[in-house]
Tab-separated table of C-alpha atoms in Angstrom:
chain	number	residue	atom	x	y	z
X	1	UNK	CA	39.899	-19.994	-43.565
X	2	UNK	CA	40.338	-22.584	-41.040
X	3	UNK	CA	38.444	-24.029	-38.115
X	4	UNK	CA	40.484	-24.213	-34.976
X	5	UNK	CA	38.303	-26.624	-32.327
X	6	UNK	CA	39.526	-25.963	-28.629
X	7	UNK	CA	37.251	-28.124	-26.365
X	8	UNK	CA	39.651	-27.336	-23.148
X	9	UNK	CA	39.270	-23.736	-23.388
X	10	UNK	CA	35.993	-23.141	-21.477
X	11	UNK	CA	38.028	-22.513	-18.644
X	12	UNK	CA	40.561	-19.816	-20.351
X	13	UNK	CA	37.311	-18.242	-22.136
X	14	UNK	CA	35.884	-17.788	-18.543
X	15	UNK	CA	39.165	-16.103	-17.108
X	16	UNK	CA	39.065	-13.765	-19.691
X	17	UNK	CA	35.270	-12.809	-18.571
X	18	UNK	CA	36.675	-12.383	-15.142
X	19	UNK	CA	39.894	-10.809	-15.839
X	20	UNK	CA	39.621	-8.716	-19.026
X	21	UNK	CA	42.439	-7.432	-19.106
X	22	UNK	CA	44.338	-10.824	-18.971
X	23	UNK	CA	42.977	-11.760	-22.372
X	24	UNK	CA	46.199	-12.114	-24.642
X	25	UNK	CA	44.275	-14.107	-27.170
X	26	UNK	CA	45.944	-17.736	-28.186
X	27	UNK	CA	48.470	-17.987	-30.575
X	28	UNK	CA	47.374	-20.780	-33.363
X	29	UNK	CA	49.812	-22.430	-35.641
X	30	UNK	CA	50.015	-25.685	-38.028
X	31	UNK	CA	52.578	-27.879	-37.431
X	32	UNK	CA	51.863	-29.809	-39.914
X	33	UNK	CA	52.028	-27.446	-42.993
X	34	UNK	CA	53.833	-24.258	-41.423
X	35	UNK	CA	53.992	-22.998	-45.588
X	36	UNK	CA	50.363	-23.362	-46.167
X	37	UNK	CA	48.708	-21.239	-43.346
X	38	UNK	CA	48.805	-17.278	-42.539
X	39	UNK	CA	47.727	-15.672	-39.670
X	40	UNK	CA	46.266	-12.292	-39.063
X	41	UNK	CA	46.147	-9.996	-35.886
X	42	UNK	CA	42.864	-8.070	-35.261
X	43	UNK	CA	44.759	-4.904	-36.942
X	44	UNK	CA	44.794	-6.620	-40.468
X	45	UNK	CA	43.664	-4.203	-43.278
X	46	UNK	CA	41.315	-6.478	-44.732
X	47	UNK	CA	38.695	-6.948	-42.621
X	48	UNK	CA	37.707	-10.398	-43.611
X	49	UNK	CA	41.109	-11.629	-42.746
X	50	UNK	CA	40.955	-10.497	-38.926
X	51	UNK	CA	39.843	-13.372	-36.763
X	52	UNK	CA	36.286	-13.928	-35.387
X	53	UNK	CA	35.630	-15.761	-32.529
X	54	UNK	CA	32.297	-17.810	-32.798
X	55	UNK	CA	30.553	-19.168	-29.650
X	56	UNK	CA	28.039	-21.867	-30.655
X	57	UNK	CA	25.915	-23.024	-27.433
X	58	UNK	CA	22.566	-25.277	-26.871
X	59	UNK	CA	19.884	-25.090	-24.294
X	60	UNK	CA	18.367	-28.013	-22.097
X	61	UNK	CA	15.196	-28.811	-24.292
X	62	UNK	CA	11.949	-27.038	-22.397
X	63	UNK	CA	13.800	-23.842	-21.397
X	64	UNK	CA	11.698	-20.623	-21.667
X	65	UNK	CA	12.739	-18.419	-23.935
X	66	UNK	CA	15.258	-15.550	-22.831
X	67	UNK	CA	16.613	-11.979	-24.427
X	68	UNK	CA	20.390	-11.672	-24.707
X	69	UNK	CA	21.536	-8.987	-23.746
X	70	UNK	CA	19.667	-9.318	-20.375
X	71	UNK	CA	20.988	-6.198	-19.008
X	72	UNK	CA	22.741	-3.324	-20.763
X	73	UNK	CA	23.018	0.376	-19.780
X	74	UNK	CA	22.592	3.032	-22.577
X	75	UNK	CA	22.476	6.488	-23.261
X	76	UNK	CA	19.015	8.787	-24.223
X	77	UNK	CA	18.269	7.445	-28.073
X	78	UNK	CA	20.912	4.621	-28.138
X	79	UNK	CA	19.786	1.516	-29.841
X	80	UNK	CA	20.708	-2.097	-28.712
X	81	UNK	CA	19.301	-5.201	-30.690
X	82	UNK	CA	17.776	-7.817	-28.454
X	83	UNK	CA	18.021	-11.599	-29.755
X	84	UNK	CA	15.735	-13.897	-28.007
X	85	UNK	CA	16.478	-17.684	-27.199
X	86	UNK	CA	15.034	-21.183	-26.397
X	87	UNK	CA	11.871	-21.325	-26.750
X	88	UNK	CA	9.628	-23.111	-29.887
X	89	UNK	CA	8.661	-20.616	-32.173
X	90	UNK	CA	8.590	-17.337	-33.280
X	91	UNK	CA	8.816	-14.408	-30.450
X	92	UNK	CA	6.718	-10.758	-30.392
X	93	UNK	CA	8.792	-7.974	-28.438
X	94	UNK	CA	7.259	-5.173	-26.373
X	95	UNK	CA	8.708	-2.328	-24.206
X	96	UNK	CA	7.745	-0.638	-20.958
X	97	UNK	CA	9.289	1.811	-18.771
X	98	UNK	CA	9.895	5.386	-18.284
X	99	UNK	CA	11.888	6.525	-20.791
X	100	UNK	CA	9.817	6.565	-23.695
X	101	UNK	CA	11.598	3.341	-26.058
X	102	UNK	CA	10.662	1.604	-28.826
X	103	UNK	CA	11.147	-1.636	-30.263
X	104	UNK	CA	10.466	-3.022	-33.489
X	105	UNK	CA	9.562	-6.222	-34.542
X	106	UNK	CA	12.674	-7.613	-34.927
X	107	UNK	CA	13.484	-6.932	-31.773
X	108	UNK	CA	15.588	-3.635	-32.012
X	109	UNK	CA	15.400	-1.410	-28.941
X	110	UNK	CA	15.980	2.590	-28.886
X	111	UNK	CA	16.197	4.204	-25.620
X	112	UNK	CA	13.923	7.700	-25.243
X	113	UNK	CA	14.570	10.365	-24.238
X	114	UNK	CA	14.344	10.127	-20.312
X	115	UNK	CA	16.557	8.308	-17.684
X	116	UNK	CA	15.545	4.815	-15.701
X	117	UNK	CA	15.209	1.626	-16.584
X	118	UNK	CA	13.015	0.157	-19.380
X	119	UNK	CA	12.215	-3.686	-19.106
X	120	UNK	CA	11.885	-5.567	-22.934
X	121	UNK	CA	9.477	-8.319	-22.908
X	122	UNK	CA	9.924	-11.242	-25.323
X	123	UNK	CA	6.483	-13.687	-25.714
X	124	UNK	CA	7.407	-17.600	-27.591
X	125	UNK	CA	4.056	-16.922	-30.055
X	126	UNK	CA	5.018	-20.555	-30.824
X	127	UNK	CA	4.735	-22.406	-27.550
X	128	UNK	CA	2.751	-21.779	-24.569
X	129	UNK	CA	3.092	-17.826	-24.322
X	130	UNK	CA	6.362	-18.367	-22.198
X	131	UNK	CA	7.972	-14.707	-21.756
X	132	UNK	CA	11.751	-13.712	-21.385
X	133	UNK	CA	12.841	-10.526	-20.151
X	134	UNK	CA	15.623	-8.110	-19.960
X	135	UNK	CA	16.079	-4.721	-17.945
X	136	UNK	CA	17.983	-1.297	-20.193
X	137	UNK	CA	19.073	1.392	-18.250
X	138	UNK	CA	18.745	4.714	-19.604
X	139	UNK	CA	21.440	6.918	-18.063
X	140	UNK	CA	20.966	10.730	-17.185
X	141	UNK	CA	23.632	12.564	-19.883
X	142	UNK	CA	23.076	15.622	-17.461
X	143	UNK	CA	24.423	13.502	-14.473
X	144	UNK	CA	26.799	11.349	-16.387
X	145	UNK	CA	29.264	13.907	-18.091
X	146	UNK	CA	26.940	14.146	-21.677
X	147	UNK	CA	26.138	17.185	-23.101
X	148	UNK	CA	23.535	19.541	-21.333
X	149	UNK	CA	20.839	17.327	-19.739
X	150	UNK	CA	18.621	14.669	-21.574
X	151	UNK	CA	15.629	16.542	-21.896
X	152	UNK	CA	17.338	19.118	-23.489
X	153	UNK	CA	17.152	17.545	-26.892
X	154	UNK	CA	13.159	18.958	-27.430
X	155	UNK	CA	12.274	22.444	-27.601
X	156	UNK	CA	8.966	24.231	-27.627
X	157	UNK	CA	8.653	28.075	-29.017
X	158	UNK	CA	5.928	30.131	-29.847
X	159	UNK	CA	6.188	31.826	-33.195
X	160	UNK	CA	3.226	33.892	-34.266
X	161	UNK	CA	0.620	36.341	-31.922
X	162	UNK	CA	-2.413	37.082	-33.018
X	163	UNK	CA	-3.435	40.161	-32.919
X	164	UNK	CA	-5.951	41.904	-30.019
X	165	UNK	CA	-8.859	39.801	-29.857
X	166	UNK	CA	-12.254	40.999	-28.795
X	167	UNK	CA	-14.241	38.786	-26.608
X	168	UNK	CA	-15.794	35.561	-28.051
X	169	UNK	CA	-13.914	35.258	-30.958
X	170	UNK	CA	-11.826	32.762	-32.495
X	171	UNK	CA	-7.333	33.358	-32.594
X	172	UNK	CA	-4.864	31.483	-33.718
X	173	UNK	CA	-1.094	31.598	-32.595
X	174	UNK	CA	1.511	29.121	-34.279
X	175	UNK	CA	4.256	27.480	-32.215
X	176	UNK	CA	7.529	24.966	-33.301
X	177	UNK	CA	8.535	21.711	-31.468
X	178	UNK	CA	12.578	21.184	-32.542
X	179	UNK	CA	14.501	18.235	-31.972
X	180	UNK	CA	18.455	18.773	-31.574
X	181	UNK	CA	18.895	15.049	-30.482
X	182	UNK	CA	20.864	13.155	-33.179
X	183	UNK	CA	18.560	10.014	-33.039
X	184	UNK	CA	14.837	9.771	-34.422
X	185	UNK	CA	12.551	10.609	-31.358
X	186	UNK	CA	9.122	9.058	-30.672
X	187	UNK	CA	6.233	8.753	-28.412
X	188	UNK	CA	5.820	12.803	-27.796
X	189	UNK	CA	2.331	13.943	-26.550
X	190	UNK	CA	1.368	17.720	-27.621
X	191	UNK	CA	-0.424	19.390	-24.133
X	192	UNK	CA	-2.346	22.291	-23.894
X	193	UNK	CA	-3.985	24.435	-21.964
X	194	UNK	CA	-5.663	27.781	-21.289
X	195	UNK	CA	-5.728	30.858	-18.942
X	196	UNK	CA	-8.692	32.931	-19.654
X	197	UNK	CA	-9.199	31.555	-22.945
X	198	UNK	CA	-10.787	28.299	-24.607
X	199	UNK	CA	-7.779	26.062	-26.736
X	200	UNK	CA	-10.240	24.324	-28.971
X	201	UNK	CA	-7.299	22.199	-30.952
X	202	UNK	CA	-4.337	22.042	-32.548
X	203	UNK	CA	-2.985	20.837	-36.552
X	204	UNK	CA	0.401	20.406	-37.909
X	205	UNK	CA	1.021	22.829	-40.366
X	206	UNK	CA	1.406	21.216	-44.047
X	207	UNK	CA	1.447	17.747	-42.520
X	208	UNK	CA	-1.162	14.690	-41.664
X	209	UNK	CA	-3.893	15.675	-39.233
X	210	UNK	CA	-2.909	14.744	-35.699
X	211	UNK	CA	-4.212	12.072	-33.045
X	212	UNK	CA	-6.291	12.810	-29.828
X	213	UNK	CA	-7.828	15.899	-28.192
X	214	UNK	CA	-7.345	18.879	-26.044
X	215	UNK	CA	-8.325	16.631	-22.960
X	216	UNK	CA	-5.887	13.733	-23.537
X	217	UNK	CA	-3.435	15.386	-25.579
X	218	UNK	CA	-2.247	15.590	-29.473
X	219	UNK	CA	0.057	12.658	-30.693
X	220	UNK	CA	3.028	13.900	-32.472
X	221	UNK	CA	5.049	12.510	-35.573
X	222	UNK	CA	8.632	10.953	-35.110
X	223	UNK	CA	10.946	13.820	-35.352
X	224	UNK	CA	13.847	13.044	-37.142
X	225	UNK	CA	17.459	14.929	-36.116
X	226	UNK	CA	17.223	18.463	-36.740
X	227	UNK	CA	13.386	18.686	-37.793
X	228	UNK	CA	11.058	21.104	-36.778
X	229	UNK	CA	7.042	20.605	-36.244
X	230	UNK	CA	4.956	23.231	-37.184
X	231	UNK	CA	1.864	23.676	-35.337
X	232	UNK	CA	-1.181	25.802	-35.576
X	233	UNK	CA	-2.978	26.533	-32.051
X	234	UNK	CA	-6.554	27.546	-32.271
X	235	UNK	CA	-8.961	29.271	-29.517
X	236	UNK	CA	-11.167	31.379	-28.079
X	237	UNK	CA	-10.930	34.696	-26.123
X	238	UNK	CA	-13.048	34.012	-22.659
X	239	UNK	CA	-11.039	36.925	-20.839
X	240	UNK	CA	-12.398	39.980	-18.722
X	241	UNK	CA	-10.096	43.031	-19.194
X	242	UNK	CA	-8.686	42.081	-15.465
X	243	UNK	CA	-7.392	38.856	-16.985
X	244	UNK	CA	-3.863	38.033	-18.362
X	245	UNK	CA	-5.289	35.508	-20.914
X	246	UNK	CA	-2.318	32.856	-22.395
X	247	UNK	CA	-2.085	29.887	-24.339
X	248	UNK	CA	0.118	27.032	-22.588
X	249	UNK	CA	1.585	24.616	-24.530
X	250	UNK	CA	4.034	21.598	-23.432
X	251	UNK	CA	5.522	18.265	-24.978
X	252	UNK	CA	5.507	15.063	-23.131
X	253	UNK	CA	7.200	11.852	-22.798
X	254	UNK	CA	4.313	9.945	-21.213
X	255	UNK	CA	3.302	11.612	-18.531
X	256	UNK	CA	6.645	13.596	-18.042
X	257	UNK	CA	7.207	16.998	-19.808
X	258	UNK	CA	10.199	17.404	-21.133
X	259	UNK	CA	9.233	21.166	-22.864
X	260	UNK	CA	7.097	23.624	-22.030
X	261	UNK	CA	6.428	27.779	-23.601
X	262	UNK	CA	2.972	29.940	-22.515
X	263	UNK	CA	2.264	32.561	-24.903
X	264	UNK	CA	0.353	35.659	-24.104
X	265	UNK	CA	-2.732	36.153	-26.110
X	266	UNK	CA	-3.858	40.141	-26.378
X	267	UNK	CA	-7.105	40.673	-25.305
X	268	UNK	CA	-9.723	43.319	-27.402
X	269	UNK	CA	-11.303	44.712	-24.115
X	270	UNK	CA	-15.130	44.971	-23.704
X	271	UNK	CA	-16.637	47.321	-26.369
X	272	UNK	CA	-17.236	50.485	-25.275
X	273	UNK	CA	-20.570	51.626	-23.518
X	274	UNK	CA	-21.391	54.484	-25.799
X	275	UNK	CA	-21.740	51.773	-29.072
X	276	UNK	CA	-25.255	50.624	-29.354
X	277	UNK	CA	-26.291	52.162	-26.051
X	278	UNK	CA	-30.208	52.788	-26.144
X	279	UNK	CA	-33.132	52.920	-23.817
X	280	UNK	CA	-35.794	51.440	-26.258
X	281	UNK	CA	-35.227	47.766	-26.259
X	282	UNK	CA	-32.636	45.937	-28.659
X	283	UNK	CA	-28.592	46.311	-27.887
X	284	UNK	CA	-29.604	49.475	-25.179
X	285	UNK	CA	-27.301	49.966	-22.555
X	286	UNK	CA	-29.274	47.584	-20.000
X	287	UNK	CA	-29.278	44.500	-22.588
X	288	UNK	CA	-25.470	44.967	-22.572
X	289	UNK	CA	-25.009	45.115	-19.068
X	290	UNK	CA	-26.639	41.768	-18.763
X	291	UNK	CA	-25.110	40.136	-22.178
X	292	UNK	CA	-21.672	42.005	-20.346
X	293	UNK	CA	-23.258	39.675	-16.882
X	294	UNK	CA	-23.464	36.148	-18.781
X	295	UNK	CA	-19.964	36.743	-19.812
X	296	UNK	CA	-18.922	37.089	-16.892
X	297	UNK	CA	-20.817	33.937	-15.418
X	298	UNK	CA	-19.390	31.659	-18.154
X	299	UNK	CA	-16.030	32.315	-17.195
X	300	UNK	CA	-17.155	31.562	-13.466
X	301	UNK	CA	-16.418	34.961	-12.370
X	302	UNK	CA	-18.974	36.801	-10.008
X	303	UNK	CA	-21.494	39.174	-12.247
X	304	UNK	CA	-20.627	42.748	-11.932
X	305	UNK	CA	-23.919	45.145	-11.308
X	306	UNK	CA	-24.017	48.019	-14.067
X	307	UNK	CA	-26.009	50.635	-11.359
X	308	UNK	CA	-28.849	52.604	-12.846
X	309	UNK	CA	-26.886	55.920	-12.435
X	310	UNK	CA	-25.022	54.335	-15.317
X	311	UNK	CA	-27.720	53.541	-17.427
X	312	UNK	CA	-29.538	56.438	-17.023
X	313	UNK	CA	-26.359	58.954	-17.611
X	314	UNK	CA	-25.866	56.320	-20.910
X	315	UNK	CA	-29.476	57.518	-21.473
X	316	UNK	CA	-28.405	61.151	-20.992
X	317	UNK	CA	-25.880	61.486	-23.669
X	318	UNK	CA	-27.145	59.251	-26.473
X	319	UNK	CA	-31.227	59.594	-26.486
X	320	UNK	CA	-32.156	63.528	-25.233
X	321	UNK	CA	-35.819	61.901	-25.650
């Protein structure tokens, strides 16, 4: 190897910047020992021989610290590795912005899975908390010839039904969140929700117990390419036979969904009249009208009047006495 020092060439190393397609390269030789040196293009089979160009530069002392690159643009999951500069000591990276990235500690960035721009934040831990930053834009693949849309990587599918379930009790349905992106995604948020039932939580099958709560939502693992989450929904029927009870569930980057499935959930019905129907205190046919009443109040539903034509016809055909 050789150095070859060209302190003129600022100005060549600029036009090339401007004009990239004017960049021949330069053409070094020895005069001195033409036997003794060998030169290889960028094509050269071993890859050690091809030449590397090495830019060596200083700041002015005092200069807050800065991210190269400062701005890059970048498809969903793409990964770009931020070096900061200047500054005194050692630097802590961060991330913010709609898209759902991630950085680690050494500073490498991977785009999520949603469009706009993310801005990386670089803190000098060894100086006065100086901070550097740098803006990534996250293009749409839907809008920018990729391959079907960029939330399109996540999928949501309900797998299992329970089967009819009789008012008050507990169900379970079981649902799959699949990742066809090629890249590692993270940052996902499990959402769910109910239509004349109670969603009371939600496990990953055969895996660690999950983070957070119906309210604010389940955290989900880092799906890797290809994998698929199992998930185990859990509830409780709080339907009237008029109802179309369902089980909603979505995944979210942030707050933006980027899948979504409802499943129905079969409802039992209201046991019939004729079981337990007495007259003489107990489970008679007026104590179910009103336990049949404060189910309909919990689900916020005006009470339905059971006349006394009813209960005394009831009366009629189960108690002659």
């Amino acid at each position: 190897s050789c150095d070859v020092h060209l302190p003129g060439s600022l100005s060549v190393i600029q036009d090339w910047i401007g004009n990239p397609s004017g960049n021949y390269g330069f053409l070094v030789q020895n005069y001195t020992n033409n036997d003794d040196l060998q030169l290889f293009d960028s094509e050269a089979k071993v890859l050690s021989r091809r030449p590397k160009l090495v830019v060596d530069f200083t700041w002015a002392p005092g200069r807050k610290p800065g991210l190269v690159p400062a701005y890059a643009e970048v498809f969903p999951g793409d990964s770009v590795q931020m070096t900061a500069f200047a500054g005194t000591g050692t630097y802590q990276y961060s991330v913010s912005g709609p898209s759902g990235a991630t950085i680690d500690p050494n500073g490498l960035y991977q785009a999520g899975l949603l469009p706009g721009t993310d801005t990386v934040r670089v803190v000098d831990q060894g100086g006065a908390g100086d901070a550097g930053f740098a803006s990534i834009v996250v293009l749409d693949k839907s809008t920018s010839g990729g391959d079907g849309g960029s939330t399109s990587v996540i999928s949501i599918a309900f797998t299992s039904m329970p089967e009819p379930v009789q008012p008050l009790a507990a169900f379970s349905l079981t649902a799959d969140v699949t990742s066809r992106a090629t890249f590692p995604v993270s940052n996902l948020t499990l959402a769910l929700s109910g239509q004349a039932v109670i969603v009371t939580g939600a496990t990953q099958v055969g895996g660690p117990v999950m983070m957070g709560s119906v309210d604010a939502g389940f955290a989900l693992p880092r799906i890797d390419p290809g994998a698929v989450i199992h998930l185990d929904i859990a509830g409780i029927m709080h339907a009237l036979p008029s109802d179309s009870p369902a089980v909603t569930a979505s995944v979210k980057v942030g707050s933006v969904e980027v899948a979504s499935a409802t499943a129905p959930v079969p409802s039992g019905g209201l046991p019939p009249i004729e079981t337990g129907c007495g007259c003489n205190g107990g489970l008679g046919g007026v104590s179910l009208a009103l336990v049949l009443a404060a189910t309909v109040i919990l689900q916020t539903r005006r009470a339905r009047r059971v006349s006394a034509a009813a209960v005394r016809s009831c009366e009629r055909r189960i108690s002659p006495d």
